[in-house]
Every structure is written in C-alpha cells, then in structure tokens.
Short mmCIF file of C-alpha atoms in Angstrom, two decimals:
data_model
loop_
_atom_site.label_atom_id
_atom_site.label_comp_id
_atom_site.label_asym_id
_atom_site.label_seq_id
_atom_site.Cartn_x
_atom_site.Cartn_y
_atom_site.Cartn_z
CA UNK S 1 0.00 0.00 0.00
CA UNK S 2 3.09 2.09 -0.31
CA UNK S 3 3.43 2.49 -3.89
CA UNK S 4 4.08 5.77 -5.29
CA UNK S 5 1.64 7.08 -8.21
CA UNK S 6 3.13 9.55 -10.68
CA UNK S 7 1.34 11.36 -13.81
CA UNK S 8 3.82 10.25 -16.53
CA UNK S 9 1.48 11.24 -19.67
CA UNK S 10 -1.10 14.08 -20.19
CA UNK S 11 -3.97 14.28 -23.27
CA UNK S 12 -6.07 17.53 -22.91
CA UNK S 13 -9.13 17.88 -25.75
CA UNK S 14 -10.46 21.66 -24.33
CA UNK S 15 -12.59 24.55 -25.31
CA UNK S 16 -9.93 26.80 -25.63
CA UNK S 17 -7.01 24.18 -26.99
CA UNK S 18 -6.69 21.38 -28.97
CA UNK S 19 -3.79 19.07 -27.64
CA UNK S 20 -1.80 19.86 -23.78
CA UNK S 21 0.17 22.54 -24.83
CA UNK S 22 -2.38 24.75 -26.96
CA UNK S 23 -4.72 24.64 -24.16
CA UNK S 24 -1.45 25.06 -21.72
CA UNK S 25 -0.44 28.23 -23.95
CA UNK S 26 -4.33 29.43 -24.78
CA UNK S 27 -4.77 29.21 -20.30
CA UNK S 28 -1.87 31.28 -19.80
CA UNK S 29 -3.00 33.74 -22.10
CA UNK S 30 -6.00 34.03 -20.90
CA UNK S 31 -7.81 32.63 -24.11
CA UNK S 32 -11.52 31.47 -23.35
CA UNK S 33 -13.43 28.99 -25.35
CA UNK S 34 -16.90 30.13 -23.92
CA UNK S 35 -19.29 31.26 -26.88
CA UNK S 36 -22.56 30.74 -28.64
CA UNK S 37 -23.61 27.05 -28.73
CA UNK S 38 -23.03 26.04 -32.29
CA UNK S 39 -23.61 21.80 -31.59
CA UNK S 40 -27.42 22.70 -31.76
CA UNK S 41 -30.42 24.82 -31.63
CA UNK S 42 -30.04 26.61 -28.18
CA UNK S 43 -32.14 29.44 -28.98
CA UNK S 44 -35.38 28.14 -27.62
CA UNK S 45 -33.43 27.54 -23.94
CA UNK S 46 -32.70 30.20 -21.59
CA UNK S 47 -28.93 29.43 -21.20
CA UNK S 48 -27.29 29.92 -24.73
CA UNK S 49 -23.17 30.00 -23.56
CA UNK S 50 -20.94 26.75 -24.09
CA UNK S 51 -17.13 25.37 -24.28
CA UNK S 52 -17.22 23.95 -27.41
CA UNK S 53 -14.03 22.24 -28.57
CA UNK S 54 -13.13 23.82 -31.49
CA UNK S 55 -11.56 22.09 -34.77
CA UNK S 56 -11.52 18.55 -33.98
CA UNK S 57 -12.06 16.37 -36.63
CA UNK S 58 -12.74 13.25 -35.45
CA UNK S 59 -11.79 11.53 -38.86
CA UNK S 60 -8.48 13.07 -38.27
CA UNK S 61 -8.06 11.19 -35.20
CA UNK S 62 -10.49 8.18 -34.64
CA UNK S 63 -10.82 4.87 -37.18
CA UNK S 64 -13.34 4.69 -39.72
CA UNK S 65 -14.64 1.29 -38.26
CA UNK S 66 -14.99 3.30 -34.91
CA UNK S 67 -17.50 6.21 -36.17
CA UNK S 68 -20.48 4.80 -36.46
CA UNK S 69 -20.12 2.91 -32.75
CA UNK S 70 -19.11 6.18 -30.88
CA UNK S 71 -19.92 9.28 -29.71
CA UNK S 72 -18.34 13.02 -29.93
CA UNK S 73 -17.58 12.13 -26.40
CA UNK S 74 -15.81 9.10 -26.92
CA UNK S 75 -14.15 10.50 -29.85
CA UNK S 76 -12.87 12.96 -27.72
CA UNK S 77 -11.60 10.52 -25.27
CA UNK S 78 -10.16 8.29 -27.30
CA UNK S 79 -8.20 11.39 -28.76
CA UNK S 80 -7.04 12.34 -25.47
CA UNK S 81 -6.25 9.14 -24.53
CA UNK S 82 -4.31 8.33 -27.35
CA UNK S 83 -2.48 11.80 -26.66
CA UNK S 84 -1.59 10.94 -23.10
CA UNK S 85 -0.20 7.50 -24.04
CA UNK S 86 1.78 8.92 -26.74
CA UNK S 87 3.21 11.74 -24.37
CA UNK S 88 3.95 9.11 -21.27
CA UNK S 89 6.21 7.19 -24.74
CA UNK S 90 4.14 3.99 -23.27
CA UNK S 91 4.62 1.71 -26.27
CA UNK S 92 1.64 -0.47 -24.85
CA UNK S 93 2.10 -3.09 -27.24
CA UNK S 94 5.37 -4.19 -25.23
CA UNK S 95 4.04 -4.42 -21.85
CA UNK S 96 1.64 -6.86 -20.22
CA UNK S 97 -1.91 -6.34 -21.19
CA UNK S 98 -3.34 -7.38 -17.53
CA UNK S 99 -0.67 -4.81 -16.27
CA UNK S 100 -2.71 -1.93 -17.73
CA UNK S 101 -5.83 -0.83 -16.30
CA UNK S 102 -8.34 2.10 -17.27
CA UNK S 103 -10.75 4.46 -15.27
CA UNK S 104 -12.65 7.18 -16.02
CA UNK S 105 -15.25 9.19 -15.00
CA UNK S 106 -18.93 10.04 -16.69
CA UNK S 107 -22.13 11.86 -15.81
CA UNK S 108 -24.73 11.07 -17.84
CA UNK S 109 -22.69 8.95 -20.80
CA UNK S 110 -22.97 9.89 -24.34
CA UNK S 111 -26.46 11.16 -24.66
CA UNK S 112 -26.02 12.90 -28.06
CA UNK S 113 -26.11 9.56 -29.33
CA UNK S 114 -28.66 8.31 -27.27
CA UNK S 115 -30.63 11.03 -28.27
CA UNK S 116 -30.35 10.39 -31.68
CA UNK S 117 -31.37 6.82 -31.29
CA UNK S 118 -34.48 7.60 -29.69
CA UNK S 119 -35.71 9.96 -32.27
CA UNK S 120 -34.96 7.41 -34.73
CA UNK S 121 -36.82 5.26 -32.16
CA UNK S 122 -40.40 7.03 -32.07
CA UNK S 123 -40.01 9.00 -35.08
CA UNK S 124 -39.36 5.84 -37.91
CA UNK S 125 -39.14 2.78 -35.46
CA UNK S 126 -37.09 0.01 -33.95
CA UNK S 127 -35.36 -0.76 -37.40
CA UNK S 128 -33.74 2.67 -37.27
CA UNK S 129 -32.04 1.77 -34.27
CA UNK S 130 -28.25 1.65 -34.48
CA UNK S 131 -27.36 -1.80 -32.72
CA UNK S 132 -24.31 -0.17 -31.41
CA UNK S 133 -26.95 1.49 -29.23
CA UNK S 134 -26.67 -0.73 -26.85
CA UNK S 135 -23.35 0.35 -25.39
CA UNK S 136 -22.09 3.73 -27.11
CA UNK S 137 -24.43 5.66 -24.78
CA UNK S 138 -23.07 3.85 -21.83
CA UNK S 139 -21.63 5.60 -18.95
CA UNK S 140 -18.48 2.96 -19.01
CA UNK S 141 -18.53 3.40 -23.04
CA UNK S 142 -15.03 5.28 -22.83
CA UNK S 143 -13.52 3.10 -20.46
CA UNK S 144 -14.30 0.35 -22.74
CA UNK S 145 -13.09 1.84 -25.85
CA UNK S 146 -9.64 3.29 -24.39
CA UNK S 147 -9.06 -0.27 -22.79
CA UNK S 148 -9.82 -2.11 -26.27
CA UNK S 149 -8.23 0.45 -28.55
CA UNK S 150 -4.60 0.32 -26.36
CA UNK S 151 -5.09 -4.09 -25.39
CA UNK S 152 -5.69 -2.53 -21.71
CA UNK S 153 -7.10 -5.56 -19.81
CA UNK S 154 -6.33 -4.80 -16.28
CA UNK S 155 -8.57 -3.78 -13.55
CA UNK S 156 -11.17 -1.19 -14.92
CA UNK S 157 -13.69 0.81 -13.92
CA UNK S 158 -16.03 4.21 -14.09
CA UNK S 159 -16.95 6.54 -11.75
CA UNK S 160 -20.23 8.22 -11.68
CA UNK S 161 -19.81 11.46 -9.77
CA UNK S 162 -20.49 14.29 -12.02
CA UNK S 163 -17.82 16.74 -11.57
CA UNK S 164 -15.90 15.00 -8.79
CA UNK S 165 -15.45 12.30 -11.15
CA UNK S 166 -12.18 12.94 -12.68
CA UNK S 167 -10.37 13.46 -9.08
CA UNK S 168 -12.44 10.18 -8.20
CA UNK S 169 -11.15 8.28 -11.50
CA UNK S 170 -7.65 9.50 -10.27
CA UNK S 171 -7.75 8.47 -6.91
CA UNK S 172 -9.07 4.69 -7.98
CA UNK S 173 -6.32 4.56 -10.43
CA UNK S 174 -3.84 5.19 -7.43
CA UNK S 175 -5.69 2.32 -5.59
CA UNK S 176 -5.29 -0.19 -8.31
CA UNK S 177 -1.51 0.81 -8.06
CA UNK S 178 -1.36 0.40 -4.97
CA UNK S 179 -2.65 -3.07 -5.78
CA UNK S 180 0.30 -4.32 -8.22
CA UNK S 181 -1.11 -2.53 -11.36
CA UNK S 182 2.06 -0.63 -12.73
CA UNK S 183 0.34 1.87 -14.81
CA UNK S 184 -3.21 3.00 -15.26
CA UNK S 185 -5.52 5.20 -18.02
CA UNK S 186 -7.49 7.39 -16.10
CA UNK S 187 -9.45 10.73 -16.02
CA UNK S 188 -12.69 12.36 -17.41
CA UNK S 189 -13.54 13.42 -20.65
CA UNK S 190 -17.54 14.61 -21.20
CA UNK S 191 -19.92 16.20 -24.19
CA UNK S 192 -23.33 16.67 -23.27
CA UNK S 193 -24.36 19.64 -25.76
CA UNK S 194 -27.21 18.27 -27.33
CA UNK S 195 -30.47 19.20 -25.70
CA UNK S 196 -30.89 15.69 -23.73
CA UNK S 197 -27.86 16.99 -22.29
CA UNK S 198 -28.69 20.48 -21.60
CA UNK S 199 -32.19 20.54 -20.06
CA UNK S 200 -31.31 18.78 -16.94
CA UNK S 201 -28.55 20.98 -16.39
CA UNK S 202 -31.28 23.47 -16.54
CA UNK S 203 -33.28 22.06 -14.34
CA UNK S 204 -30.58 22.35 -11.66
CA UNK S 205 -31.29 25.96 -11.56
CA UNK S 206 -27.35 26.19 -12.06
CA UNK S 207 -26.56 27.60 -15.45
CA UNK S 208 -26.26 31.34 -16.03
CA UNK S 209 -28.34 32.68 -18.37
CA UNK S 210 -25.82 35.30 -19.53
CA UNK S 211 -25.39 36.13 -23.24
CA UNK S 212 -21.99 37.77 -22.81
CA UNK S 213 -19.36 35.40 -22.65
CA UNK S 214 -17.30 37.45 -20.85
CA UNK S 215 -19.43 37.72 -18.24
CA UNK S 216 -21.28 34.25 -18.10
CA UNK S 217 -19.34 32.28 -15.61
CA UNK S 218 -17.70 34.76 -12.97
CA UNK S 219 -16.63 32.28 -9.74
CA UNK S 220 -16.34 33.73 -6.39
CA UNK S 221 -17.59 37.33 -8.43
CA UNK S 222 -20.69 39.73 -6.58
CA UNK S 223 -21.66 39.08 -9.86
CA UNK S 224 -21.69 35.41 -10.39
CA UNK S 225 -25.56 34.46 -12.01
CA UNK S 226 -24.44 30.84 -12.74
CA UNK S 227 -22.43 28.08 -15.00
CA UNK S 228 -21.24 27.77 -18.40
CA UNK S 229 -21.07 24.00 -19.29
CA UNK S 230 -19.12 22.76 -22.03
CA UNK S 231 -17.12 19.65 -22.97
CA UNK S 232 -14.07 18.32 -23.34
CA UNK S 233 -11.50 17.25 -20.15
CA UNK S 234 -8.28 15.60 -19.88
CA UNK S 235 -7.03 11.68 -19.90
CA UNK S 236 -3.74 10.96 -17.76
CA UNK S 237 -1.97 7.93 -17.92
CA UNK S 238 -0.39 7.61 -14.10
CA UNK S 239 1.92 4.44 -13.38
CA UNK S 240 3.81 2.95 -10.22
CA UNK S 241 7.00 5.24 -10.41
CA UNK S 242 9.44 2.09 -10.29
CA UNK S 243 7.82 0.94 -13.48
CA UNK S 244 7.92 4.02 -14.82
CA UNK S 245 11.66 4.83 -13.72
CA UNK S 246 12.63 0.70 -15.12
CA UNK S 247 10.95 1.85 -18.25
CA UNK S 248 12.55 4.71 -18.82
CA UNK S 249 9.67 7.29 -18.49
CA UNK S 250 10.26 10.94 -20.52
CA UNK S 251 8.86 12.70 -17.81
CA UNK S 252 7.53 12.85 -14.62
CA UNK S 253 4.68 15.61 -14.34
CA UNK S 254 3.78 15.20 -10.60
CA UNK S 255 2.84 12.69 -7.46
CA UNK S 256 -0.56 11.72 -6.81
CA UNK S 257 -0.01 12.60 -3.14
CA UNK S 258 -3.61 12.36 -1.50
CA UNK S 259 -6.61 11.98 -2.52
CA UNK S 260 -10.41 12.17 -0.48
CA UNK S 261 -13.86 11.87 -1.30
CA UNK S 262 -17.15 12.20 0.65
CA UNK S 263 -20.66 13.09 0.48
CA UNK S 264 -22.37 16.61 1.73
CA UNK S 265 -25.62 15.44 4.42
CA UNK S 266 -28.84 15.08 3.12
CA UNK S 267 -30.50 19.11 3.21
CA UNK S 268 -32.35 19.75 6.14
CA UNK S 269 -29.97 18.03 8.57
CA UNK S 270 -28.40 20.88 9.54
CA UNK S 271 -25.05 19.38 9.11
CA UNK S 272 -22.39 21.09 7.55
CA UNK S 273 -21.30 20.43 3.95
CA UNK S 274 -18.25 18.04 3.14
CA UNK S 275 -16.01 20.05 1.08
CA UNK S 276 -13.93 21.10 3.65
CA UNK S 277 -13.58 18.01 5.35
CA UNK S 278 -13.08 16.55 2.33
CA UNK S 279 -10.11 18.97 1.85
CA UNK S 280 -8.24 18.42 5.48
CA UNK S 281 -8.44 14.36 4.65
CA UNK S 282 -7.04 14.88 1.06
CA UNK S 283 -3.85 16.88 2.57
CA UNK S 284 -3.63 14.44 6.05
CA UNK S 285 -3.64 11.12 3.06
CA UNK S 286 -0.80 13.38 1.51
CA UNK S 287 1.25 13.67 4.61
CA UNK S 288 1.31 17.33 4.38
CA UNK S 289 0.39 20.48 6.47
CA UNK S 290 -1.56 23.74 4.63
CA UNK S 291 1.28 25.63 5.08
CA UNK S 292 2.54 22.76 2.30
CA UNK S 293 0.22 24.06 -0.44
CA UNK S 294 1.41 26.77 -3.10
CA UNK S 295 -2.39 27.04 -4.62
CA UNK S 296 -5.65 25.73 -4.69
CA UNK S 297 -7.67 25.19 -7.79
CA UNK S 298 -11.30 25.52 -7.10
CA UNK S 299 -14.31 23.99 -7.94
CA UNK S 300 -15.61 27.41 -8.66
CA UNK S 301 -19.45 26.45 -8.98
CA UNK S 302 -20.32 29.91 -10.05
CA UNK S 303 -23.28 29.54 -7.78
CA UNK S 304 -23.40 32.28 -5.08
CA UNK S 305 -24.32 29.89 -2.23
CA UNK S 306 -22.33 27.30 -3.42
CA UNK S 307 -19.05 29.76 -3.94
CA UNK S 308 -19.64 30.96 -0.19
CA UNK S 309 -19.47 27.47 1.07
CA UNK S 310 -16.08 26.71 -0.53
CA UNK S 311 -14.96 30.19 0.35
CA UNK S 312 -15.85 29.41 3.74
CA UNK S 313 -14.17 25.51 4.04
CA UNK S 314 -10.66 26.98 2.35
CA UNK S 315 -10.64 30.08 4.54
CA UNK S 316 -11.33 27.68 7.43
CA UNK S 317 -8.45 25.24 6.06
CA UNK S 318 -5.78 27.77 4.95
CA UNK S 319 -6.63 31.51 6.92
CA UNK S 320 -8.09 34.18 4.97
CA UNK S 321 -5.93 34.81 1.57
CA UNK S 322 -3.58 32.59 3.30
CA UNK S 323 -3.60 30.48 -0.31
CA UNK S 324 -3.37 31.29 -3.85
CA UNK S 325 -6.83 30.36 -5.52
CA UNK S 326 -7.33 29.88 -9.05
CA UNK S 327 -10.24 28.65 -11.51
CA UNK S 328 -8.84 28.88 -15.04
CA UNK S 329 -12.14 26.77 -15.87
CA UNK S 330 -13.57 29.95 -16.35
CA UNK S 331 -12.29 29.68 -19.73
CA UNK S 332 -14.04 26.49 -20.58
CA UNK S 333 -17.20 26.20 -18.59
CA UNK S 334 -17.71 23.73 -16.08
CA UNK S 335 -16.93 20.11 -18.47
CA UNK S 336 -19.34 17.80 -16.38
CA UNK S 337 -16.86 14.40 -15.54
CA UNK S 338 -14.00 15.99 -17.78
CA UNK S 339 -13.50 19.39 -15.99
CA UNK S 340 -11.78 18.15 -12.47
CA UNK S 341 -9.62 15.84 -14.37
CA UNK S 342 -8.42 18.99 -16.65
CA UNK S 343 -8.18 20.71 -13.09
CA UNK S 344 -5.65 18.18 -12.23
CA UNK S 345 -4.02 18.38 -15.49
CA UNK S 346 -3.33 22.09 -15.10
CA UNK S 347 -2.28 21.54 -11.74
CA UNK S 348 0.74 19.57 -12.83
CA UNK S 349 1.40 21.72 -15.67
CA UNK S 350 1.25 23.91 -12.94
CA UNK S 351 3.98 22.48 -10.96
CA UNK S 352 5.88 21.78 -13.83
CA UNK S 353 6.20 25.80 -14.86
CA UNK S 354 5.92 27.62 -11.90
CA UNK S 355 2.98 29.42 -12.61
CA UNK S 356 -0.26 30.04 -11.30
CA UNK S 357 -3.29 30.31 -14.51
CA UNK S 358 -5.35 33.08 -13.83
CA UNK S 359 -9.25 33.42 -13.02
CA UNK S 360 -10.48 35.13 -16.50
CA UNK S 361 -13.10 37.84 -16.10
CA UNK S 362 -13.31 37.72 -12.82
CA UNK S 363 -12.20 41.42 -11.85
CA UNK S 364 -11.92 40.27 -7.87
CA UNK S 365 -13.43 38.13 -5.34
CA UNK S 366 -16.88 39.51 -3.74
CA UNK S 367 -15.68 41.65 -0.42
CA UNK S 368 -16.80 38.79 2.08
CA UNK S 369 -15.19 36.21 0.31
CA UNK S 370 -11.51 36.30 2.28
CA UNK S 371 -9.41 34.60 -0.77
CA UNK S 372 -6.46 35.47 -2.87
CA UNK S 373 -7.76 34.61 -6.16
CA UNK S 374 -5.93 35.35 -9.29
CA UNK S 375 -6.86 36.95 -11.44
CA UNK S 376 -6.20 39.42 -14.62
CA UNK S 377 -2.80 37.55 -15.57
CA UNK S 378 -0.55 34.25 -14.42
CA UNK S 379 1.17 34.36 -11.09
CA UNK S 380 5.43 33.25 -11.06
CA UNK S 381 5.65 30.81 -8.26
CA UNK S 382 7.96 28.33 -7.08
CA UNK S 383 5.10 25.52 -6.97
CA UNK S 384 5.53 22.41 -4.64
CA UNK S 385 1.80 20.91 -4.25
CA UNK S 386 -1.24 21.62 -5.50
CA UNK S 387 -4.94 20.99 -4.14
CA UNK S 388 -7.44 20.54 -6.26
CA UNK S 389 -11.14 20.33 -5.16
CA UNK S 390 -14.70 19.52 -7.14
CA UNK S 391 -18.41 18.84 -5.88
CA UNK S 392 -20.53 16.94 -7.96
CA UNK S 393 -24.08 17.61 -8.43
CA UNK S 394 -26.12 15.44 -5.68
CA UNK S 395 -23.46 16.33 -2.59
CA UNK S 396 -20.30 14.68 -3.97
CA UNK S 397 -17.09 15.83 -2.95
CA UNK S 398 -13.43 15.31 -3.96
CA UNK S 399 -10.21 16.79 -3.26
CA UNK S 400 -6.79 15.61 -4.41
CA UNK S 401 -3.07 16.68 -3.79
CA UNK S 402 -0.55 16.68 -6.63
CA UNK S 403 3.19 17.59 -5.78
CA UNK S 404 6.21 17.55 -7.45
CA UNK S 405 7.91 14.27 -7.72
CA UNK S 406 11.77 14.43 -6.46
CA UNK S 407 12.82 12.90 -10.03
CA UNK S 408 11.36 16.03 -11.60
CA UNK S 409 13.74 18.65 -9.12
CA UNK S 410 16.24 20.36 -9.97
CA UNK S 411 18.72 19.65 -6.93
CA UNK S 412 20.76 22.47 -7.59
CA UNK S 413 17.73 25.01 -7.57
CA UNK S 414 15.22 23.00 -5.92
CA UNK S 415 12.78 23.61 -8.85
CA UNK S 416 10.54 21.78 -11.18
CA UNK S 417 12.14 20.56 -14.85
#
C-alpha cells in the first residue's frame, strides 16, 4: 500500500485548446473557449453559452470502423487518450496487457447519441435503431473503448460522480496501483451539448443565463448568475513510479499525493457540507500540512451559495488569503466528468512551470469572500503541491493533492524541470 503514483502522460481535448500545450499556452494567455452554442439549436433555452471544442475532426483522429459505434464524447476521449499514451512514450504493445488498467469518469454517458437513437426510435421505429446502441451511450462506453483500442485488460472501472469524477477516476487509479497494477488510463472526458444533455442541467437551476461570454461564468464574483457548461476534459496515464523509472519514463509531471472523497448530508440536517472536510483528509492522506500548499484550484461552482461554502471551508483550512486560488475553468465552462480531471491536469502543468493560470473575467473576489484569487494575468511561483477540489451535483465531494515528484527537481535550484 506504499506504492508511489506519478502522472507520466497528459492528453487535454479543451474549449480553448486542442492538444496539452495549446490549451497550456491558450490558459496562460488568458484565451476562453466560452461562446454561442453552435452543436445545436439553443435558442429556444434560456442558457445559450458553451465550451465547445473547437476544430476537432474526429476523422483526423479516430478509425473509420470506430464512427459509427461512438460518440463526440468518446471520440474525444479516445483522442485524449491516445495523446496521453503517446506523451507518457508507453509503447503499450510491449508491456503486459493485464498490467494496464483504465478508469474514467462520466455523468450522464454519451447522450447525443442516445438522443439520436431515440428519435430514430419514435419518429421511424425500432429498425432505425443503431445496434451499437446498446453500449455507445453507456456511462463505461469510454472506459471500454480506451481499454480495447490500447489491449488494456487490467482492472477497470467508471466513476459516476459528475464533476468529482475525474479526481475520483484518479484516486481509484492510485488504488489499483497500490494493488500491483504498474500503470493505469485514467481521467474524465464529457460532451453533453445536445439538448438531452442540456435541459437537466437546466433544471438544476445552475446555469447562467448570460449572453456575454465574458461575463457568463464569474466564480467567487458579486456578480456570479451561474455556469457555463461545455465539454471536453483531460485523460492521464499515471503508473507505479518504479515501473515508470525501469521503463525509462520521458517525464515525470507530478505525485498523486492524497486523494479524499465524501458526500455533503442530506439538506435539512443541519449538518455542515463536506467540502472542507473533504479537503483536510485529502492533505492528512498526503502527509502534508496547509502551510505545504502553493495554490488551490477551485471547484468554482459559479453559484453564489455554493461559492460561499467553498470560500468558507478553504478560509477555514488555509486563513483568509492565506492560499493562492485559481479557476482557469472559467475559460471552458464547467466540463461535467472531464472538468476536475483537466483541473488536475493544469495543476501539474502547474507544478511543472511555476505558474499560477489566472481566473479570466473575474475582476476580484466579492468583499466577504476572504481569498487570494488570481486573477487578470498568471502568477510566477515556485510551486511544490497543488490541491485541487470539485463537488458533484447530488453532494459529492473530492479533493486531491498533486506535488512535485523528487525525479522532476532540480537539486541544484530546488525547482521543477
């Protein structure tokens, strides 16, 4: 139960960058991806804002057999995926199938398809129905398709906790390391802009109903109104760092060094919420004090209740702007089961750099809200860990640490290379 888990390979498919380091270079810049909906008809909805992914051509990228079984989503994660093997050099091909394991997280699995199915359904009938129906909605459909795509046979698994779901996938892939599994697919990659996908976001009372993208989704802001969804997320491959080091790994982006979950009390109990707990677990797993952490990246609901409660649990953790606090997903929306696994991608990249994205369009925190946030442009800093929290819709919560990985110091300057 000692095994150390590092991030060895990182595939990012974003609203505001194709590939890691376009959406590394476009988040530094500041570059949002939050526009118009273009995927369909959101003019008769009251929320009309999205992080689309732009120019991906999934014939570019996915086989021809493959297209009519999958889903944007799953194209998108197999991209990713394929990205983040490629980037670890893991020629998978040469190591043990049953060695390799893959996890990833969903929320409501690929309903653009499922959609589609069902209005071939009850609009022509039954014989319209694609066969591959049957799994290419499926919340565990990307799972499956990474692990047969790369010969992946290991242990496997998804986990269904909306936006805590990539920080979930990742802390189950550290488990099955811990286990014997030397390297693991894992993460969260989601597309839900179709209107199956949209109007139960709206139900949640959760999205803004903005039309300026610049001032849709403004975390932690007096005037936050709201969410921006979009798609897209990132797909890690993390491995037991003595494989990796006996391979011969290119890089080492960061430790997983703890990892939490719980779930908030049912509403009326008067309990308080997790997130904070959640948080003080995640750092005591990590062996590490709060004086330990260089920055926090938020969850960032854009929800003014929900933005006081996680103002409240790291002001409670850290001291008021004790902390660095940063939600760069305010250039991409809030990405369902891919957006805390792109959190934790940009928390290494993070690390690696020594700099701090900024929180777009957010001008400052609201007065009562105690945090250093950052904002306007990227903060220099010598980086050693990372926390990264997310809630999930229906009282999930998930926190995990990421720190730099001794390999990846510079012993001379003590910094990240």
């Amino acid at each position: 139960m000692t095994a150390t888990t590092v991030v060895t390979g990182i595939g990012i498919t974003a609203p505001n960058g194709l590939g890691t380091e376009e959406y590394w270079k476009a988040t530094l810049d500041g570059r949002s991806g939050i526009g118009p909906v273009t995927r369909f008809d959101a003019s008769p909805y009251p929320a009309t804002l999205a992080g689309e992914v732009p120019g991906f051509v999934a014939e570019e990228h996915i086989p021809s057999r493959l297209m009519p079984q999958t889903d944007h989503m799953t194209r998108l994660a197999l991209t990713a995926a394929a990205w983040a093997i490629d980037d670890a050099g893991v020629d998978a091909a040469a190591l043990p199938e049953y060695g390799m394991g893959v996890v990833t997280a969903a929320s409501g699995g690929a309903v653009e398809f499922g959609q589609r199915e069902l209005q071939n359904l009850w609009s022509k009938g039954k014989e319209y129905v694609s066969a591959y129906q049957s799994f290419a909605w499926f919340y565990a459909v990307n799972t499956g398709q990474i692990s047969i795509r790369h010969k992946m046979r290991g242990p496997s698994g998804v986990l269904l906790t909306e936006q805590a779901g990539g920080i979930d996938s990742l802390g189950h892939a550290r488990r099955h390391i811990r286990k014997g599994i030397p390297l693991v697919v894992a993460g969260g990659v989601d597309a839900a802009l179709c209107p199956w996908g949209w109007v139960p976001q709206l139900a949640s009372g959760r999205m803004s109903t903005a039309d300026d993208p610049a001032r849709a989704f403004l975390p932690f802001s007096p005037d936050a109104r709201g969410y921006v969804a979009g798609e897209g997320g990132a797909i890690l491959v993390t491995e037991d760092a003595g494989s990796a080091g006996d391979r011969g790994a290119r890089q080492i982006y960061g430790e997983i060094a703890g990892y939490a979950a719980t779930l908030d009390p049912a509403p009326g109990t008067g309990r308080p919420p997790g997130l904070g707990r959640t948080a003080r677990q995640a750092l005591a797993d990590a062996g590490l004090a709060p004086a330990d952490i260089d920055v926090v990246f938020a969850d960032a609901a854009g929800v003014p209740e929900l933005d006081r409660e996680e103002a409240e649990a790291i002001t409670a953790l850290f001291g008021p702007r004790a902390v660095p606090v940063t939600a760069p997903k305010t250039m991409t929306g809030r990405l369902l089961a891919g957006g805390a696994a792109l959190d934790a991608a940009t928390a290494l990249l993070a690390l690696r750099d020594g700099v701090i994205p900024p929180t777009v369009n957010v001008a400052a925190p609201a007065t009562d809200f105690p945090l250093d946030l950052v904002t306007g442009s990227p903060r220099e800093q010598d980086l050693r860990a990372a926390l990264v929290l997310a809630r999930g819709h229906g009282g999930f919560n998930a926190a995990l640490v990421v720190r730099r990985h001794a390999a990846t110091t510079d012993p001379a300057s003590g910094r990240n290379h």
